[in-house]
């Protein structure tokens, strides 16, 4: 895990020494600093420089999140999560994972270009700061968030030259950038440079655009032409602020000096959402008239030379200010619809090739698949923009084709939510002209996403429609996915006989159609089903078949999933050595794929097996590693897994109090996620604890586990301190008589000794959770307590535990 993701600076940073010192100091005292200013004033470059200087102050990382390419407010949390490595967790919003990842972390988030999603940023930043006390946030935006605690820092222009300071910041920047394009200015040029800097009001982007022209024009000629441009711009009804007019004038002047073909290319490049390469530009922007494809490379080079386009290792991108200008020119030329359509068409075709060669083709070795996976993943921003356009332009046929292949590539990385949202939007369009097989396969893909998000009711409705509509569609990878989703739904709803027959049919169908992708999944599900029924030899056979087919298919994700299933079967059969080997093999593959969620799951299982073998040192080391992985990826289910196994470890090592503490924390996390929480092991553990530790201490440990931060609980138990009182004080219970509580309040206090949640208490008493919460608040106020664990211990001491 690196300490930051800041990019390498493209050229020398000039000036702003005082600004840097001030902002670095502010970030040590202020939790939210917002850099505001017009486009082109240097907000992003200044923020990046500040962030780089304070990296040592933030041991848990400094993370740049670029929001300029975000097409919707709902994607802000998703983009931050992706940057931090936080993975989706079923149907939970990305914010939940971010809170897990950043709670207790001393980190800095740099949110760049927030203005187009400023309202969502304001909401999200408020929630992050409230839930993560050690977090600092630095933003760049043209519009402040206007939330409590925000320190707005207006970015000034560069210092301008005068008689006493001829080498001001603006002059230094201009001369540095002129030198970068091969122009060495003479002493006689500096009066004109100073005049130009004043005319450009010290705006860094304007100065860089002007400096790029020094290969063809002298500073005097540039200054004269800029002056003419300003006179034109300020005549008539001009209401924009002065600096915005200055920048617009400079960009228009730079644009007017382009060749006709460079102007055409610049405006067409505005359809791209993020980075793009030569191949994409040739496919989207070229034509047989104005812009033949063989001229594209030289034209791109010309735009880079004139500072209108940034180049980085064969990839290009437009600055946001230039992109907005170019998009307006595209609209003015009445080309927007045509080229957005063209962009949608090309991105769809490229992603279909990536899907076919990277995923669908059977028996392809991973080195052949990998380039398509990398390319498909790199185009996610353009996929978002293309889907948005498909919805806006009512182009359901292309939109659904793109969503189908792009969502499949995302799903292999464990990212489900965005694909679900795409399909839900697109399937609401007019589907009259969409081929029936496209609609049918899209519904199957939507059902897959709904099942992964635990929306079983929605999944059943959609998959039923998909199966009916796919009856006449030839078999494909997508149809196989739909069939497997239907089987998983049967399995998860306890319809085991139907599930078995269904998966046996899927195995036969996929073998007939050489669909190794879905045959792996079907055999794995049959292994699970056999294991649930206690048919361990049959489970072993299906798991082995799944792994053999996965290796035949050639995709490492399948191999890893099948290997972990084989490990589970080995564990069921009591073959601990084989289980450890298989789990470690699967974890190594998941590590190579950067799938840290599945990697953590496998390593937790290794720890569990190690406990059974008496290898406590290995288990302890793995659980500490898995705790960090779960926190870094924002996975509460992962933390719950760690805590459950940690409870086993504490128990076998004789730390019964730590075992109860861990189980309480794991149960609370499971309840938050809507997971089952009742288990025979927990009931047996609590019974032994009550017998050995007493009712009061057991209730206290259980309640403390539910109230403390789960990461803190895990660290306490790993350090052998799980039996202490921690941060929660033990109240002087004997001094408070119970008649001060009403009968209902005494009843609820008694139920708290069992560690029940508000929802569980509400179910037992047939009242609402809100009513339970009000009663608990009243109890705390009457008894002078501050936590549920204090109430639980007090209730035990007053014999209310059986209430």
Coordinates of C-alpha atoms in Angstrom, one line a residue, residues 207-514:
X207 CA 0.6 32.7 -19.2
X208 CA 1.3 29.1 -20.3
X209 CA -0.8 29.4 -23.4
X210 CA 0.9 32.6 -24.4
X211 CA 4.4 31.3 -23.7
X212 CA 3.7 28.3 -26.0
X213 CA 3.5 30.9 -28.8
X214 CA 7.0 32.3 -28.4
X215 CA 8.4 30.0 -31.0
X216 CA 6.4 32.0 -33.6
X217 CA 5.8 35.4 -32.1
X218 CA 7.8 37.7 -29.9
X219 CA 6.5 38.8 -26.5
X220 CA 5.7 42.2 -28.0
X221 CA 3.7 40.7 -30.8
X222 CA 1.8 38.5 -28.3
X223 CA 1.1 41.4 -26.0
X224 CA -0.2 43.5 -28.9
X225 CA -2.5 40.8 -30.1
X226 CA -3.8 40.0 -26.6
X227 CA -4.6 43.7 -26.1
X228 CA -6.6 43.6 -29.3
X229 CA -8.5 40.5 -28.1
X230 CA -9.4 42.2 -24.8
X231 CA -10.7 45.3 -26.6
X232 CA -12.9 43.1 -28.7
X233 CA -14.0 41.0 -25.7
X234 CA -14.9 44.0 -23.4
X235 CA -16.9 45.8 -26.1
X236 CA -20.6 45.2 -25.9
X237 CA -22.5 43.3 -23.2
X238 CA -19.8 41.5 -21.2
X239 CA -20.9 40.6 -17.7
X240 CA -18.3 38.0 -16.8
X241 CA -15.8 38.8 -14.0
X242 CA -12.6 40.3 -15.2
X243 CA -10.4 37.3 -14.7
X244 CA -12.9 35.0 -16.5
X245 CA -12.9 37.5 -19.4
X246 CA -9.1 37.4 -19.4
X247 CA -8.9 33.6 -19.5
X248 CA -11.6 33.4 -22.2
X249 CA -9.8 35.9 -24.3
X250 CA -6.5 34.0 -24.0
X251 CA -8.1 30.7 -24.8
X252 CA -10.0 32.2 -27.8
X253 CA -6.8 33.9 -29.0
X254 CA -4.9 30.6 -28.7
X255 CA -7.8 28.8 -30.5
X256 CA -7.8 31.4 -33.3
X257 CA -4.1 30.8 -34.0
X258 CA -4.6 27.1 -34.6
X259 CA -4.8 25.7 -38.1
X260 CA -8.3 24.9 -39.3
X261 CA -7.7 21.1 -38.8
X262 CA -6.3 21.7 -35.3
X263 CA -9.4 23.5 -34.4
X264 CA -11.6 20.7 -35.7
X265 CA -9.6 18.1 -33.7
X266 CA -9.7 20.1 -30.5
X267 CA -13.4 20.5 -30.4
X268 CA -14.0 16.8 -31.3
X269 CA -11.6 15.7 -28.5
X270 CA -14.1 17.2 -26.0
X271 CA -16.3 14.1 -26.3
X272 CA -13.8 12.0 -24.3
X273 CA -14.4 11.8 -20.6
X274 CA -10.9 11.1 -19.4
X275 CA -7.6 10.0 -20.9
X276 CA -7.5 8.8 -24.5
X277 CA -5.0 7.4 -26.9
X278 CA -4.2 7.8 -30.6
X279 CA -6.2 4.7 -31.6
X280 CA -9.4 6.1 -30.0
X281 CA -8.9 9.5 -31.5
X282 CA -8.5 8.1 -34.9
X283 CA -11.7 6.0 -34.5
X284 CA -13.9 8.8 -33.0
X285 CA -12.5 12.0 -34.5
X286 CA -11.2 11.2 -38.0
X287 CA -13.3 11.4 -41.2
X288 CA -12.7 11.3 -44.9
X289 CA -13.1 15.0 -45.3
X290 CA -11.8 17.5 -42.8
X291 CA -9.7 15.2 -40.7
X292 CA -8.1 12.1 -42.4
X293 CA -6.8 9.5 -39.9
X294 CA -3.2 9.7 -41.1
X295 CA -3.0 13.3 -40.0
X296 CA -4.2 12.8 -36.5
X297 CA -0.8 12.1 -34.9
X298 CA 0.8 15.3 -36.2
X299 CA -2.3 17.3 -35.2
X300 CA -2.2 15.9 -31.7
X301 CA 1.5 16.9 -31.5
X302 CA 0.6 20.4 -32.6
X303 CA -2.0 20.8 -29.8
X304 CA 0.5 19.5 -27.2
X305 CA 3.1 22.0 -28.4
X306 CA 0.6 24.8 -28.0
X307 CA -0.2 23.7 -24.4
X308 CA -3.9 22.9 -25.3
X309 CA -3.4 19.2 -24.8
X310 CA -1.5 17.3 -22.1
X311 CA 0.5 14.1 -23.1
X312 CA 1.6 11.4 -20.8
X313 CA 3.2 8.2 -22.2
X314 CA 1.1 7.8 -25.3
X315 CA -2.1 9.0 -23.6
X316 CA -3.6 12.4 -23.8
X317 CA -6.1 14.6 -21.9
X318 CA -7.6 18.0 -22.0
X319 CA -7.5 20.4 -19.1
X320 CA -11.0 21.0 -17.8
X321 CA -11.0 24.6 -18.8
X322 CA -9.9 23.8 -22.4
X323 CA -12.4 20.9 -22.5
X324 CA -15.3 23.1 -21.6
X325 CA -14.2 25.7 -24.3
X326 CA -13.8 22.9 -26.9
X327 CA -17.2 21.4 -26.0
X328 CA -18.9 24.8 -26.6
X329 CA -17.2 25.0 -30.0
X330 CA -18.5 21.5 -30.8
X331 CA -22.0 22.6 -29.9
X332 CA -21.6 25.9 -31.9
X333 CA -20.6 23.9 -35.0
X334 CA -23.7 21.7 -34.6
X335 CA -21.5 18.6 -34.3
X336 CA -22.2 17.6 -30.7
X337 CA -24.9 15.0 -31.5
X338 CA -23.0 13.4 -34.3
X339 CA -19.7 13.0 -32.4
X340 CA -21.4 11.9 -29.1
X341 CA -23.1 9.2 -31.1
X342 CA -19.8 8.3 -32.7
X343 CA -18.1 8.2 -29.3
X344 CA -20.9 5.9 -28.0
X345 CA -20.5 3.6 -31.0
X346 CA -16.7 3.3 -30.8
X347 CA -16.6 2.8 -27.1
X348 CA -19.2 0.1 -27.4
X349 CA -17.3 -1.7 -30.2
X350 CA -14.0 -1.5 -28.3
X351 CA -15.5 -2.8 -25.1
X352 CA -17.2 -5.6 -27.0
X353 CA -13.8 -6.7 -28.3
X354 CA -12.4 -6.5 -24.8
X355 CA -15.2 -8.6 -23.4
X356 CA -14.9 -11.2 -26.1
X357 CA -11.2 -11.6 -26.0
X358 CA -10.7 -10.9 -22.3
X359 CA -13.6 -12.8 -20.9
X360 CA -15.8 -14.8 -23.2
X361 CA -13.3 -16.7 -25.3
X362 CA -12.7 -20.2 -23.8
X363 CA -9.2 -21.7 -23.4
X364 CA -7.4 -18.4 -23.8
X365 CA -4.3 -18.1 -21.7
X366 CA -4.2 -15.2 -19.3
X367 CA -1.3 -13.3 -21.0
X368 CA -3.5 -13.1 -24.1
X369 CA -6.5 -11.9 -22.1
X370 CA -4.7 -9.4 -19.9
X371 CA -4.3 -6.5 -22.4
X372 CA -8.0 -6.6 -23.1
X373 CA -8.8 -6.5 -19.4
X374 CA -6.5 -3.5 -18.9
X375 CA -7.9 -1.6 -21.8
X376 CA -11.5 -2.3 -20.9
X377 CA -10.8 -1.1 -17.3
X378 CA -9.1 2.0 -18.5
X379 CA -12.2 3.0 -20.5
X380 CA -14.6 3.1 -17.6
X381 CA -14.9 6.9 -17.5
X382 CA -15.8 6.9 -21.2
X383 CA -18.3 4.1 -20.6
X384 CA -20.0 6.3 -18.0
X385 CA -20.1 9.2 -20.4
X386 CA -21.4 7.0 -23.3
X387 CA -24.1 5.4 -21.2
X388 CA -25.2 8.9 -20.1
X389 CA -25.4 9.9 -23.7
X390 CA -27.3 6.8 -24.6
X391 CA -29.9 7.7 -22.0
X392 CA -30.0 11.3 -23.0
X393 CA -30.3 10.5 -26.7
X394 CA -32.7 7.6 -26.1
X395 CA -30.3 5.2 -27.8
X396 CA -31.3 2.0 -25.9
X397 CA -29.8 -0.5 -28.4
X398 CA -26.2 0.8 -28.2
X399 CA -26.6 1.7 -24.5
X400 CA -27.6 -1.8 -23.5
X401 CA -24.9 -3.4 -25.7
X402 CA -22.3 -1.3 -24.0
X403 CA -23.7 -1.8 -20.4
X404 CA -23.8 -5.5 -21.0
X405 CA -20.1 -5.9 -21.8
X406 CA -18.7 -3.1 -19.6
X407 CA -20.6 -4.3 -16.5
X408 CA -19.2 -7.8 -17.1
X409 CA -15.7 -6.5 -17.0
X410 CA -16.5 -4.5 -13.8
X411 CA -18.1 -7.6 -12.2
X412 CA -14.9 -9.6 -12.4
X413 CA -13.2 -6.9 -10.3
X414 CA -16.1 -7.2 -7.8
X415 CA -17.8 -4.0 -8.8
X416 CA -21.5 -4.5 -9.2
X417 CA -23.5 -1.4 -8.2
X418 CA -22.7 0.7 -11.2
X419 CA -23.8 -1.9 -13.7
X420 CA -27.1 -2.3 -11.9
X421 CA -27.7 1.4 -12.2
X422 CA -26.9 1.5 -15.9
X423 CA -29.3 -1.3 -16.7
X424 CA -32.1 0.2 -14.6
X425 CA -31.8 3.5 -16.4
X426 CA -31.5 2.0 -19.9
X427 CA -34.3 -0.5 -19.5
X428 CA -36.7 2.4 -18.7
X429 CA -36.1 3.8 -22.2
X430 CA -38.3 3.0 -25.3
X431 CA -37.2 -0.6 -26.2
X432 CA -39.2 -0.8 -29.4
X433 CA -36.3 -0.9 -31.7
X434 CA -34.0 -3.0 -29.5
X435 CA -33.4 -6.6 -30.6
X436 CA -35.2 -9.0 -28.2
X437 CA -32.0 -10.9 -27.4
X438 CA -30.3 -7.7 -26.3
X439 CA -33.1 -6.9 -23.9
X440 CA -33.2 -10.5 -22.6
X441 CA -29.4 -10.7 -21.9
X442 CA -29.5 -7.3 -20.3
X443 CA -32.1 -8.4 -17.9
X444 CA -30.0 -11.5 -17.1
X445 CA -27.1 -9.2 -16.3
X446 CA -29.3 -7.0 -14.2
X447 CA -30.5 -10.1 -12.3
X448 CA -26.9 -11.1 -11.6
X449 CA -26.2 -7.6 -10.1
X450 CA -29.4 -7.7 -8.0
X451 CA -28.5 -11.1 -6.5
X452 CA -25.0 -10.0 -5.7
X453 CA -26.5 -7.0 -3.9
X454 CA -28.8 -9.3 -1.9
X455 CA -32.0 -8.0 -3.5
X456 CA -33.4 -11.5 -3.9
X457 CA -37.0 -10.2 -4.5
X458 CA -35.9 -8.0 -7.4
X459 CA -33.6 -10.7 -8.7
X460 CA -36.4 -13.2 -8.8
X461 CA -38.7 -10.9 -10.7
X462 CA -36.0 -9.9 -13.3
X463 CA -34.5 -13.4 -13.7
X464 CA -37.9 -14.9 -14.4
X465 CA -38.5 -12.4 -17.2
X466 CA -34.9 -13.0 -18.5
X467 CA -35.3 -16.8 -18.6
X468 CA -38.6 -16.5 -20.5
X469 CA -37.2 -14.0 -23.0
X470 CA -34.0 -16.0 -23.5
X471 CA -35.7 -19.2 -24.4
X472 CA -35.3 -18.5 -28.1
X473 CA -31.8 -17.0 -27.8
X474 CA -28.8 -19.2 -28.7
X475 CA -26.6 -20.1 -25.8
X476 CA -23.9 -17.5 -24.9
X477 CA -21.8 -16.6 -21.9
X478 CA -24.6 -14.1 -20.9
X479 CA -27.3 -16.7 -21.1
X480 CA -25.2 -19.1 -19.0
X481 CA -24.9 -16.3 -16.4
X482 CA -28.7 -16.0 -16.3
X483 CA -29.1 -19.7 -15.8
X484 CA -26.6 -19.7 -13.0
X485 CA -28.2 -16.8 -11.3
X486 CA -31.5 -18.6 -11.4
X487 CA -29.9 -21.6 -9.7
X488 CA -28.1 -19.5 -7.1
X489 CA -31.5 -18.0 -6.2
X490 CA -32.9 -21.5 -5.7
X491 CA -29.9 -22.4 -3.6
X492 CA -30.2 -19.3 -1.4
X493 CA -33.9 -19.7 -0.8
X494 CA -33.5 -23.3 0.4
X495 CA -35.0 -25.0 -2.7
X496 CA -32.1 -27.6 -2.8
X497 CA -33.7 -30.3 -4.9
X498 CA -34.7 -27.8 -7.6
X499 CA -31.3 -26.2 -7.4
X500 CA -29.6 -29.5 -7.9
X501 CA -31.6 -30.4 -11.0
X502 CA -31.1 -26.9 -12.4
X503 CA -27.3 -26.9 -12.0
X504 CA -27.1 -30.4 -13.5
X505 CA -28.9 -29.0 -16.6
X506 CA -26.6 -26.0 -16.7
X507 CA -23.5 -28.3 -16.6
X508 CA -24.9 -30.3 -19.5
X509 CA -25.8 -27.2 -21.5
X510 CA -22.5 -25.4 -20.9
X511 CA -20.6 -28.6 -21.9
X512 CA -22.6 -28.9 -25.1
X513 CA -21.9 -25.2 -26.0
X514 CA -18.3 -25.2 -24.7

